[in-house]
PDB file of C-alpha atoms in Angstrom:
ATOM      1  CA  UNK N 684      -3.698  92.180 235.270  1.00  0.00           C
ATOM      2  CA  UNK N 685      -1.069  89.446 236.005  1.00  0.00           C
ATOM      3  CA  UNK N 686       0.043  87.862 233.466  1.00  0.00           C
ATOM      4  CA  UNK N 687      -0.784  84.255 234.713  1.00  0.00           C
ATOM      5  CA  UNK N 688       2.031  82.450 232.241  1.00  0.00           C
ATOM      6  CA  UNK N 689       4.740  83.638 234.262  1.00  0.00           C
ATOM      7  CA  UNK N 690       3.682  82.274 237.265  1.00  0.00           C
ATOM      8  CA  UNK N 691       5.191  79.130 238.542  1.00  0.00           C
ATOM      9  CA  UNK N 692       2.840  76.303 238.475  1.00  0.00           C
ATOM     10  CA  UNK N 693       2.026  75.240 241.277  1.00  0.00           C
ATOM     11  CA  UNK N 694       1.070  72.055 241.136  1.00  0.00           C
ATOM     12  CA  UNK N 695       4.640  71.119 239.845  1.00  0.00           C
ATOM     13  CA  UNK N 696       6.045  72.796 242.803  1.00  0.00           C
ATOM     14  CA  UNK N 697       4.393  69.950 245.025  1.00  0.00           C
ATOM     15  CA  UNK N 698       6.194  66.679 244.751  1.00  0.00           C
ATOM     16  CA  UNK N 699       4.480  63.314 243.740  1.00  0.00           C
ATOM     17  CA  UNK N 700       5.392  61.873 247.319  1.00  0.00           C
ATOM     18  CA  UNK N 701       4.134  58.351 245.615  1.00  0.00           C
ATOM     19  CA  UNK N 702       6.689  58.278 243.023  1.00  0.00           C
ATOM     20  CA  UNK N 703       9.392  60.072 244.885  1.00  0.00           C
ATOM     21  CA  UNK N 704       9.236  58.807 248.619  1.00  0.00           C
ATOM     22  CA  UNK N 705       9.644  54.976 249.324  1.00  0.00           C
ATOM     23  CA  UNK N 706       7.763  53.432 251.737  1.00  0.00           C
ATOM     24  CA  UNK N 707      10.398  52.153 254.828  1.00  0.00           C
ATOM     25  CA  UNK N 708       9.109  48.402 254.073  1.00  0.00           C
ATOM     26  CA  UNK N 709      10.019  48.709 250.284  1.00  0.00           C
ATOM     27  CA  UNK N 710      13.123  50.059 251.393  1.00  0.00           C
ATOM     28  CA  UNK N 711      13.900  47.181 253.581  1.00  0.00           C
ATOM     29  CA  UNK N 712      12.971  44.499 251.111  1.00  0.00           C
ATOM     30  CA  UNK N 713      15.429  46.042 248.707  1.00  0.00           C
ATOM     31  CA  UNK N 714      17.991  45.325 251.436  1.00  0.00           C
ATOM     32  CA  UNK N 715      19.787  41.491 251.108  1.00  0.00           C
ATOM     33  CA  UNK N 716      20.148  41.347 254.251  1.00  0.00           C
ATOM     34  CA  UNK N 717      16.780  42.684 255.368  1.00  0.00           C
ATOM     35  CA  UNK N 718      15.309  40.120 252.821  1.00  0.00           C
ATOM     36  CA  UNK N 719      17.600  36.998 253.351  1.00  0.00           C
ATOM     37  CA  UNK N 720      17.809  37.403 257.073  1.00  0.00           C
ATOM     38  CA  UNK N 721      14.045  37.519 257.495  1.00  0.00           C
ATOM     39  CA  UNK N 722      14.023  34.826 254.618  1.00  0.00           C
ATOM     40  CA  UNK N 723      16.460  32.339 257.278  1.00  0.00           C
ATOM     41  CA  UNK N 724      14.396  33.709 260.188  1.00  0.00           C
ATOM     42  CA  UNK N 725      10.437  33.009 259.084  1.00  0.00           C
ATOM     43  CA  UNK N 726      12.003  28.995 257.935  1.00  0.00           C
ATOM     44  CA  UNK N 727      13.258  28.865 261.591  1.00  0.00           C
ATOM     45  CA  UNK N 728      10.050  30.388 263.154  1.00  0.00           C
ATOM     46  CA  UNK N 729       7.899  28.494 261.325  1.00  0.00           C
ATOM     47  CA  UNK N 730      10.037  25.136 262.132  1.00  0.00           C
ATOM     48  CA  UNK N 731       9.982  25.490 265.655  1.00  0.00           C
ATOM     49  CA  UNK N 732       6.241  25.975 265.970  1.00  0.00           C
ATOM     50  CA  UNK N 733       5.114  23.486 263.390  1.00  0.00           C
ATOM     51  CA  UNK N 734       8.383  20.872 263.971  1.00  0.00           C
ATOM     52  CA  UNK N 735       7.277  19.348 267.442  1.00  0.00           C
ATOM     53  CA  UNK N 736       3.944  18.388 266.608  1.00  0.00           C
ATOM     54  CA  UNK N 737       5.535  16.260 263.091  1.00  0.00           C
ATOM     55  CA  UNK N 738       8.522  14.302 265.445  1.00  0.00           C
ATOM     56  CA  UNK N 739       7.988  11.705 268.440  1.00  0.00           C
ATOM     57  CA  UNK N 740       8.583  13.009 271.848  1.00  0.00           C
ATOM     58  CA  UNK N 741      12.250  14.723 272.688  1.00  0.00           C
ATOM     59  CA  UNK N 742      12.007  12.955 276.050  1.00  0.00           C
ATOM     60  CA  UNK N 743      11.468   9.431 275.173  1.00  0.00           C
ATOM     61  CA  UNK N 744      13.855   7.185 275.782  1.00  0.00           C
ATOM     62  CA  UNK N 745      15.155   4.090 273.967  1.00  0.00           C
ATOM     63  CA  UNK N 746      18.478   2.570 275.684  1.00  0.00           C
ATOM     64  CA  UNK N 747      18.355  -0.282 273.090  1.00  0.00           C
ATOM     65  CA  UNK N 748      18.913   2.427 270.327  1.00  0.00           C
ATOM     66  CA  UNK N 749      21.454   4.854 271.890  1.00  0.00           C
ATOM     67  CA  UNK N 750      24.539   6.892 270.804  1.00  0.00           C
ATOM     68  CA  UNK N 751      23.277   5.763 266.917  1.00  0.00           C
ATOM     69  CA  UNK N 752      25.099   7.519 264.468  1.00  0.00           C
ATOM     70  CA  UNK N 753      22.747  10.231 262.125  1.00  0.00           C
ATOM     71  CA  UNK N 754      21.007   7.624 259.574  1.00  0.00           C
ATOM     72  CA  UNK N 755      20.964   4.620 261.720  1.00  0.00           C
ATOM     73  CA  UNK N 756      18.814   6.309 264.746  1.00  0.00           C
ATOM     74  CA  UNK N 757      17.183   8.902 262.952  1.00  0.00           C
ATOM     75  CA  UNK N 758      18.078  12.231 261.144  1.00  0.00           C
ATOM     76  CA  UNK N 759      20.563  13.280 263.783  1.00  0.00           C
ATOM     77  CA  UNK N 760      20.786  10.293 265.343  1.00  0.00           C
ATOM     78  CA  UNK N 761      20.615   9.380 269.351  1.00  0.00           C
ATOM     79  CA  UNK N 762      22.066  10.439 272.296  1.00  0.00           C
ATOM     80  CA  UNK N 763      23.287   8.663 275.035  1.00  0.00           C
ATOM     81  CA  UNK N 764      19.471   7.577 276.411  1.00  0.00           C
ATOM     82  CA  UNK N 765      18.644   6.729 273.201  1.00  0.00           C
ATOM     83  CA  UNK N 766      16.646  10.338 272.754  1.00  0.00           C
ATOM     84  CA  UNK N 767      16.303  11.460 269.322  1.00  0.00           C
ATOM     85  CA  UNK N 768      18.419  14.055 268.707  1.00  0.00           C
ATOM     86  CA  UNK N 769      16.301  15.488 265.345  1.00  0.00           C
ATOM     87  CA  UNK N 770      13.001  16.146 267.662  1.00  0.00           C
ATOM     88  CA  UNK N 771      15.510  17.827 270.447  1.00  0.00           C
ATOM     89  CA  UNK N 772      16.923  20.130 268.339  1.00  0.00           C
ATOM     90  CA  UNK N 773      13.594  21.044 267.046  1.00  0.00           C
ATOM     91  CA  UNK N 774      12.072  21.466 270.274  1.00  0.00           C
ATOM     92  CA  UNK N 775      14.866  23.358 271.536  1.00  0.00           C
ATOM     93  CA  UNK N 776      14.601  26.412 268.856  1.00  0.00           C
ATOM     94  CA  UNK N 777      11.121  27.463 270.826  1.00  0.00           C
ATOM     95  CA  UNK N 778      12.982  27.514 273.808  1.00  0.00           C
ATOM     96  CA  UNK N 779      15.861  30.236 271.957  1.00  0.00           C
ATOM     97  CA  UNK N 780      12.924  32.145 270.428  1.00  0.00           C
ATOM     98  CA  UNK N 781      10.862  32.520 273.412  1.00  0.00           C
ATOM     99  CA  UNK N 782      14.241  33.846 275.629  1.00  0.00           C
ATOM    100  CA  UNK N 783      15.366  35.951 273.020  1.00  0.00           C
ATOM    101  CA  UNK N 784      12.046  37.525 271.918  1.00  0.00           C
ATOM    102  CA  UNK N 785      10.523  37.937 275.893  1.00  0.00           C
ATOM    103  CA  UNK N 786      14.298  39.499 276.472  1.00  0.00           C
ATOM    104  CA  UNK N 787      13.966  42.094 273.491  1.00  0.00           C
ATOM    105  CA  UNK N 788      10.466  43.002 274.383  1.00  0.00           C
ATOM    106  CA  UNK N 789      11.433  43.547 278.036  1.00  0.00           C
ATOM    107  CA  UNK N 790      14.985  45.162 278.141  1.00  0.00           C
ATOM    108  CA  UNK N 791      13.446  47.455 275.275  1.00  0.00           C
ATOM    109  CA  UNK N 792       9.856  48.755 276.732  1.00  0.00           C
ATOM    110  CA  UNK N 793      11.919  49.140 280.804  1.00  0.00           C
ATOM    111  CA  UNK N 794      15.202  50.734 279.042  1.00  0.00           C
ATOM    112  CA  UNK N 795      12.882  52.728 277.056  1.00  0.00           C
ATOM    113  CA  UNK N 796      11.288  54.320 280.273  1.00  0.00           C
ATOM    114  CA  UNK N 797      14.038  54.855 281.982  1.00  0.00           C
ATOM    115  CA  UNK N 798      16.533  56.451 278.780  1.00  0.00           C
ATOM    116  CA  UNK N 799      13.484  59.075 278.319  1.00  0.00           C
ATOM    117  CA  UNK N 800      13.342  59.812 281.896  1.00  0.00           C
ATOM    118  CA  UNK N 801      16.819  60.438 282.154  1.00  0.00           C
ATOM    119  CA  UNK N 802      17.659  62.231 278.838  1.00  0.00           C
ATOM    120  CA  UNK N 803      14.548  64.494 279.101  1.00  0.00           C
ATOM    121  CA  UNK N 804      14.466  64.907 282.561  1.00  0.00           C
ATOM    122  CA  UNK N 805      18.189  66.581 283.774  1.00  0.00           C
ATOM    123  CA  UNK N 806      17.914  65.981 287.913  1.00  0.00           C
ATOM    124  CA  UNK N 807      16.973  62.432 287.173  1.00  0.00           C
ATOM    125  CA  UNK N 808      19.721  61.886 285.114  1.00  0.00           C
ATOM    126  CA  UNK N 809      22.567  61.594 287.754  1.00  0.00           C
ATOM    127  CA  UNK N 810      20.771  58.996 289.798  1.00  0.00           C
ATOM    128  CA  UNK N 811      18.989  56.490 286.896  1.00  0.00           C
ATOM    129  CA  UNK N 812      22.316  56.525 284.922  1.00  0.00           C
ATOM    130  CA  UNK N 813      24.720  55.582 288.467  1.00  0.00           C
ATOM    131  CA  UNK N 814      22.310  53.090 288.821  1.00  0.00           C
ATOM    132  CA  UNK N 815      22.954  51.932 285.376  1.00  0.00           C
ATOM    133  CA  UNK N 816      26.737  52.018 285.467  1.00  0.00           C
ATOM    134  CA  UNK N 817      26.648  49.959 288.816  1.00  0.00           C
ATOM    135  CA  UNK N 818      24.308  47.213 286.895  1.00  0.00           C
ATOM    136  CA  UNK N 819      26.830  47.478 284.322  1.00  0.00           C
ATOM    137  CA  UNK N 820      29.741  46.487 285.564  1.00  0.00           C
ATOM    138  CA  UNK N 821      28.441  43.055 287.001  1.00  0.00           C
ATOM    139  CA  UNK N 822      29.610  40.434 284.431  1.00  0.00           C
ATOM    140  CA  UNK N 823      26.074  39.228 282.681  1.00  0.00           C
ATOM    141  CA  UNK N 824      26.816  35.474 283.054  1.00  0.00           C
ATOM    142  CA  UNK N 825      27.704  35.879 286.626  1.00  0.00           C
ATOM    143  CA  UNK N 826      24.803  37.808 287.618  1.00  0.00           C
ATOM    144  CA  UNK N 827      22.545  35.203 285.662  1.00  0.00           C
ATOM    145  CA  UNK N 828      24.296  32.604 287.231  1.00  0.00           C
ATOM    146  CA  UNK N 829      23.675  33.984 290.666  1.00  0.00           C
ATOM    147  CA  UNK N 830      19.914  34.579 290.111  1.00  0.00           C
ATOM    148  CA  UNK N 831      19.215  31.321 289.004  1.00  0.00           C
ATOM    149  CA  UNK N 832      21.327  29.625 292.213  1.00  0.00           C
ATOM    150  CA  UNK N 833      19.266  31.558 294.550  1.00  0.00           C
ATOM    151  CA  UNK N 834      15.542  31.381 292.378  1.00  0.00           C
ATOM    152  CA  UNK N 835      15.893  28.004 290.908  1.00  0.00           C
ATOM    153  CA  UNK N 836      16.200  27.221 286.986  1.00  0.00           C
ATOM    154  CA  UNK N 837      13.252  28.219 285.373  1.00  0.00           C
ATOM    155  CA  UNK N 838      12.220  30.051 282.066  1.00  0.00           C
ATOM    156  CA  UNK N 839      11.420  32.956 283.884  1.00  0.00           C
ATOM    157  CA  UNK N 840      14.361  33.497 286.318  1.00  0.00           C
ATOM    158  CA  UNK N 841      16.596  32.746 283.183  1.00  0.00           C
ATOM    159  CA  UNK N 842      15.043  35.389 281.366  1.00  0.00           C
ATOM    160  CA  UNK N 843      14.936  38.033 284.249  1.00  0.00           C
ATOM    161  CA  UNK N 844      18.587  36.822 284.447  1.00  0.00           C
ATOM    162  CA  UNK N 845      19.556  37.927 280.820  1.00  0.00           C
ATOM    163  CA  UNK N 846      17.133  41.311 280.792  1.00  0.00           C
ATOM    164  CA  UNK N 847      18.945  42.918 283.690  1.00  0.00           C
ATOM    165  CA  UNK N 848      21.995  42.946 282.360  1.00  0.00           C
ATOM    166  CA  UNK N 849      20.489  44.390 278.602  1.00  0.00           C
ATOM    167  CA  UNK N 850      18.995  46.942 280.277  1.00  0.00           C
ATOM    168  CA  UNK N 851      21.992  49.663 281.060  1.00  0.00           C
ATOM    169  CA  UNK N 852      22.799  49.022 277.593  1.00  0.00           C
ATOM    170  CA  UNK N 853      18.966  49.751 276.270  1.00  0.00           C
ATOM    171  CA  UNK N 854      18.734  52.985 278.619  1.00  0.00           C
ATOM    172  CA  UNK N 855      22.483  54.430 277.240  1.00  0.00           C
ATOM    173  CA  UNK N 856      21.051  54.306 273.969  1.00  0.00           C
ATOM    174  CA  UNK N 857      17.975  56.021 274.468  1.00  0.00           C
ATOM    175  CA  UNK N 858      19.693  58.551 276.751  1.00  0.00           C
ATOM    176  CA  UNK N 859      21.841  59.608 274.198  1.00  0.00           C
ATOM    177  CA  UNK N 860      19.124  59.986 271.478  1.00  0.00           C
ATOM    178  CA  UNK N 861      16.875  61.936 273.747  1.00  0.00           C
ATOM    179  CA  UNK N 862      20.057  64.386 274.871  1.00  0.00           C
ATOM    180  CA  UNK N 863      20.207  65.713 271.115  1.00  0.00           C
ATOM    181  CA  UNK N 864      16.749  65.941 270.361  1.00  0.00           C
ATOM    182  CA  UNK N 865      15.639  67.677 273.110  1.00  0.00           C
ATOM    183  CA  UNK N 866      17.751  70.492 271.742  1.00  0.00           C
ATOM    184  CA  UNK N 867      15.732  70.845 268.108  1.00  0.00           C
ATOM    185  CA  UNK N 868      13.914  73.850 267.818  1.00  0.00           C
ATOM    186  CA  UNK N 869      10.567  72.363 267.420  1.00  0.00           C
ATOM    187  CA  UNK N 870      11.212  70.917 270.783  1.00  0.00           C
ATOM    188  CA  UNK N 871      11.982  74.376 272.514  1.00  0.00           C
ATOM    189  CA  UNK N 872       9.296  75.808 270.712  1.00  0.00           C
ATOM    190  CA  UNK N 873       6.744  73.063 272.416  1.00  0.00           C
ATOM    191  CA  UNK N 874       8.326  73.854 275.808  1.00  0.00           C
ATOM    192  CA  UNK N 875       7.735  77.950 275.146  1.00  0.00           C
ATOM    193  CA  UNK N 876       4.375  77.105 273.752  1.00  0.00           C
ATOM    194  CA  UNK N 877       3.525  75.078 277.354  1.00  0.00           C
ATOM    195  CA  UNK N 878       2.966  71.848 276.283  1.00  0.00           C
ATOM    196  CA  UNK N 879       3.187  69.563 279.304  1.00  0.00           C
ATOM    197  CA  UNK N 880       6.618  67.486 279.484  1.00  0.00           C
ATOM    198  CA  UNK N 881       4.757  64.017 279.117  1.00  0.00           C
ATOM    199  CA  UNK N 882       2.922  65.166 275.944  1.00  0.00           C
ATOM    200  CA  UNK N 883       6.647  66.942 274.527  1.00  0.00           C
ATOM    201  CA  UNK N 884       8.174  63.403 275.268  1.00  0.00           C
ATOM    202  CA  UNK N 885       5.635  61.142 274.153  1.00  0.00           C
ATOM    203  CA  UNK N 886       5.091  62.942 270.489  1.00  0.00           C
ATOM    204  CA  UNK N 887       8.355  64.773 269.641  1.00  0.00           C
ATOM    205  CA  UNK N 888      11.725  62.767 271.258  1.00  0.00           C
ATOM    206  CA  UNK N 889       9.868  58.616 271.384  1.00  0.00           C
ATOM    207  CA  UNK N 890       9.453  59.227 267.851  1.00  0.00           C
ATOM    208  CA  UNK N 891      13.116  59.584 267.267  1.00  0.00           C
ATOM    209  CA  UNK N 892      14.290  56.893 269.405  1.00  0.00           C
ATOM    210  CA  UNK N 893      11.980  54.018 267.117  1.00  0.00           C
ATOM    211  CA  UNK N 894      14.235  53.522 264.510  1.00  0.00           C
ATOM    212  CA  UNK N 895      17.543  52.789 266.729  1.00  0.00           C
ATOM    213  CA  UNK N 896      15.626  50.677 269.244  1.00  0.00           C
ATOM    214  CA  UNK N 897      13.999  48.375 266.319  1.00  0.00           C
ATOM    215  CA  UNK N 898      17.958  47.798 265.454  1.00  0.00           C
ATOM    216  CA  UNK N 899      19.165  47.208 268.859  1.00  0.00           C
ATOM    217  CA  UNK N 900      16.409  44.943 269.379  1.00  0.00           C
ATOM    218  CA  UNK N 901      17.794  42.652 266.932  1.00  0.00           C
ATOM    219  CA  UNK N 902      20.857  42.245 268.847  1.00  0.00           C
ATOM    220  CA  UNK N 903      19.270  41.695 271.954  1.00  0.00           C
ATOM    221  CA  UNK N 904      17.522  39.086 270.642  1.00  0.00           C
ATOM    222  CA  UNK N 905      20.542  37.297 269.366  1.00  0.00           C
ATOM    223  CA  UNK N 906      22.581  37.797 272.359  1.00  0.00           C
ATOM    224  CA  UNK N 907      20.297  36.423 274.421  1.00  0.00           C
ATOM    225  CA  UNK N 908      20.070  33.216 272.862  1.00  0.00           C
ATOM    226  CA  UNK N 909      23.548  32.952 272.632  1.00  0.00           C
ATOM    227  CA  UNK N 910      23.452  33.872 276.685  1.00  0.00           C
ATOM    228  CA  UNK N 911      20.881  31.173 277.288  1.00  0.00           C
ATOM    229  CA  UNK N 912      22.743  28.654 275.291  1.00  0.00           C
ATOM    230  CA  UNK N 913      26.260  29.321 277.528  1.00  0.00           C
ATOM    231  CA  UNK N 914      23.565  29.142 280.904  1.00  0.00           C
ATOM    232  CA  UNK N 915      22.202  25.670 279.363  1.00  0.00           C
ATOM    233  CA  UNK N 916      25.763  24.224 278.638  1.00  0.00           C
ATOM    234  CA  UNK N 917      27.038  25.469 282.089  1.00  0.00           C
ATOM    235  CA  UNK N 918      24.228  23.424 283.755  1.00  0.00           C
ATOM    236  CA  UNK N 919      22.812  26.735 285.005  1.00  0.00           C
ATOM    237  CA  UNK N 920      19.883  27.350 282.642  1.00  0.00           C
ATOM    238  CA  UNK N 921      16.729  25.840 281.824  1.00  0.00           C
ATOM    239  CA  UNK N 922      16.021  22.789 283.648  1.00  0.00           C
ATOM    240  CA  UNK N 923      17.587  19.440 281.792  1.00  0.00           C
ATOM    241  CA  UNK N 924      14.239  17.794 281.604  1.00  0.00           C
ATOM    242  CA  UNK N 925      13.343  20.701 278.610  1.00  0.00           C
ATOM    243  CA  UNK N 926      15.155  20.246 275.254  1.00  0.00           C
ATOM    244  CA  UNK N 927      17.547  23.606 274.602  1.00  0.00           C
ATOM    245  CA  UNK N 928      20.179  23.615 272.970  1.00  0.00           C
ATOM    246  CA  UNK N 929      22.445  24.740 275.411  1.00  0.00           C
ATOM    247  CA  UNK N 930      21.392  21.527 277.379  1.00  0.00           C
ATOM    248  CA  UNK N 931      21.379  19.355 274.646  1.00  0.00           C
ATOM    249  CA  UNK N 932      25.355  20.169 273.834  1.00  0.00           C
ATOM    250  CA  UNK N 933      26.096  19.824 277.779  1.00  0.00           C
ATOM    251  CA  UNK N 934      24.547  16.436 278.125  1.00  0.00           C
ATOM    252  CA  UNK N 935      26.558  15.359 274.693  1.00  0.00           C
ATOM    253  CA  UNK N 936      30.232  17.071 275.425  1.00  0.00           C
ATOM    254  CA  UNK N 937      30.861  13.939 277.718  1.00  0.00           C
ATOM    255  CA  UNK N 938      30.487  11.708 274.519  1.00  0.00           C
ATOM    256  CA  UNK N 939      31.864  14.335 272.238  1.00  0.00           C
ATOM    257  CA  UNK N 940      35.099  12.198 270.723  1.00  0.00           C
ATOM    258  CA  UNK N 941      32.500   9.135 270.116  1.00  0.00           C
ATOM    259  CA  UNK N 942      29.569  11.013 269.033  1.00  0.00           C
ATOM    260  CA  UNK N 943      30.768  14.821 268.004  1.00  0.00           C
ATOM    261  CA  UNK N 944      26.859  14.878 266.394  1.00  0.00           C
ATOM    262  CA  UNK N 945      25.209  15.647 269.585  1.00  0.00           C
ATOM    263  CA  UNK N 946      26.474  18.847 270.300  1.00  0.00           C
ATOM    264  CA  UNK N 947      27.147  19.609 266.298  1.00  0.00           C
ATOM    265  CA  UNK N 948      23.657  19.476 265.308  1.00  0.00           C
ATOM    266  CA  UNK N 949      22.194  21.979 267.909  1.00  0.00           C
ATOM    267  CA  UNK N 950      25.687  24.226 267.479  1.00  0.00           C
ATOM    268  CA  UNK N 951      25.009  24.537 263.712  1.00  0.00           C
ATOM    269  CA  UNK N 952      21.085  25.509 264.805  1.00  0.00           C
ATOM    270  CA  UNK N 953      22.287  28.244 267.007  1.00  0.00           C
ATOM    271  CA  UNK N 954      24.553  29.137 264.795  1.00  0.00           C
ATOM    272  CA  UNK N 955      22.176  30.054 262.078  1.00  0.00           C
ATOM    273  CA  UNK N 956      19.830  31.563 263.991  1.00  0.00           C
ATOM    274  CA  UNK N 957      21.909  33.875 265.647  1.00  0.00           C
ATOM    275  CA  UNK N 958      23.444  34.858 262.310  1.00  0.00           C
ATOM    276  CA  UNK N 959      20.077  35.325 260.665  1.00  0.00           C
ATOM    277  CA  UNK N 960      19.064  37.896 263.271  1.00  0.00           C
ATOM    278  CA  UNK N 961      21.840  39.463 263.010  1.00  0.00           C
ATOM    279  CA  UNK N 962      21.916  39.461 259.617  1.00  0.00           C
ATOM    280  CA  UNK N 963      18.358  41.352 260.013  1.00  0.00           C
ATOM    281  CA  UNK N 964      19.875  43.731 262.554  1.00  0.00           C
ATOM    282  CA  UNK N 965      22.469  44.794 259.854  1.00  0.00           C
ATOM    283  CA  UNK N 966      20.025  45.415 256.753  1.00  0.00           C
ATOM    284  CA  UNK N 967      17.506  47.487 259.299  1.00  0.00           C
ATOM    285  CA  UNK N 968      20.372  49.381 260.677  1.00  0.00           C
ATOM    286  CA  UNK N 969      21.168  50.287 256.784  1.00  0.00           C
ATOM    287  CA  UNK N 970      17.842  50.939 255.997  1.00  0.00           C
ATOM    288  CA  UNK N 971      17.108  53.076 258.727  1.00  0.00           C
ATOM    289  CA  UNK N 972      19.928  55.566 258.473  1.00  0.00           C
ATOM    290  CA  UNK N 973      19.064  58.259 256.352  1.00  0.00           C
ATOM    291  CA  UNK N 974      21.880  58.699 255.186  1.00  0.00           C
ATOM    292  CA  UNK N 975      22.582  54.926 253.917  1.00  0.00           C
ATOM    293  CA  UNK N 976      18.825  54.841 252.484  1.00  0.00           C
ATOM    294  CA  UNK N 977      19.319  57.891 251.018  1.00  0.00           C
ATOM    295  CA  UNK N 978      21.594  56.502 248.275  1.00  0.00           C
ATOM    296  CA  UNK N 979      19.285  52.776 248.172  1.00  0.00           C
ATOM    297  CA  UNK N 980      16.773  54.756 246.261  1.00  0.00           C
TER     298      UNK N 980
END
């Protein structure tokens, strides 16, 4: 007989996993950054999809009302064709959310592709990541600029114009994730089992290469508002007849010393919408290292 009280019990050698393990989500919203960055960025989301539709039109013009001052011609006052500067500004965050979401989303999902295929794959390596280099040292305004001189300035060129240039930086990334866990044991042990390559790389090394890719998303995203802004102020972006905010503080920086509110208004609305993403970027990067989340719980 074995004496069953000196046997370890074994349901207290098996962990309450709901008291013990955090969801990620939980651990994010116990981030400030995580929490007041997505705070700044749903306000901002929600204002540029619900603001047009509560102003008058960004493109009508009233010359008998321009160049007001903010309080005499509205909120943020005129501009020099007597264009309410409030409704532009408004209008003009869809335009920065639209570039610098479709720019995330695409430089992410191609550099994606292409950083598995060349981490997991060794012959391909040589050739994707030259490729990469050469794209990479091509200054990303001048490329943009040249694609839009020779396409035309549309939404779409302007946003191929940003990806290509995100893309080396997307595939590095990924490259270098892939190159150490394609060395873990339960990856060799796949490989001597026979699993085919597509199967080891879709359910043992993507996996790994979420967490990093959700972060440098973030940054993507703000870059490439910043990038369309600098194209719009250039005169090399969107077309002038759409309200950006890059175009808005290009057609005010001729009437900057009279009327410094055209280009401060859409400046401070950048501003804070870069910052909140990348205030966002910051609290996921946090939460997603283990070793940083380790000591938030």
């Amino acid at each position: 007989m074995v004496d069953q009280s000196t046997q370890p019990d074994a349901t207290a050698a098996i962990p309450d996993s709901g008291a013990k393990d955090i969801s990620l989500w939980r651990i994010a919203l116990r981030n400030r950054g995580v929490y007041y960055g997505g705070v700044m960025l749903a306000i901002i989301v929600v204002i540029a999809i619900a603001g047009p539709w509560l102003v008058q039109d960004p493109t009508s013009l009233n010359p008998m009302n321009r160049l007001k001052a903010p309080g005499e011609g509205g909120l943020f006052g005129t501009d020099q064709l007597g264009r309410d500067v409030f409704s532009r500004v408004l209008n003009g965050a869809r335009v920065s959310l639209v570039v610098g979401i479709f720019v995330a989303v695409i430089a992410i999902s191609i550099g994606l592709v292409l950083g598995l295929v060349a981490g997991y794959i060794r012959w391909t390596d040589a050739i994707i990541m030259r490729v990469m280099d050469g794209l990479m040292s091509i200054p990303a305004i001048l490329l943009a600029i040249a694609m839009i001189s020779l396409s035309g300035a549309t939404l779409t060129t302007v946003v191929a114009a940003i990806v290509i240039p995100e893309i080396p930086r997307v595939t590095r990334l990924v490259r270098s994730v892939v190159l150490t866990v394609r060395e873990e044991a339960y990856v060799e042990a796949a490989i001597a089992a026979g699993t085919r390559t597509y199967l080891i790389m879709a359910r043992h090394v993507l996996p790994n290469t979420i967490a990093p890719l959700i972060v440098q998303a973030t940054y993507i995203c703000g870059s490439a508002m910043l990038t369309e802004a600098i194209l719009g102020f250039l005169g090399a972006g969107i077309p002038p007849e759409i309200p950006s905010w890059g175009n808005i503080m290009s057609e005010g920086r001729t009437f900057f010393q009279l009327t410094p509110w055209i280009i401060f208004f859409p400046g401070i609305a950048l501003a804070v919408t870069v910052l909140a993403v990348n205030v966002v970027g910051d609290g996921l990067r946090d939460t997603l290292d283990p070793r940083i989340a380790r000591n938030m719980r």
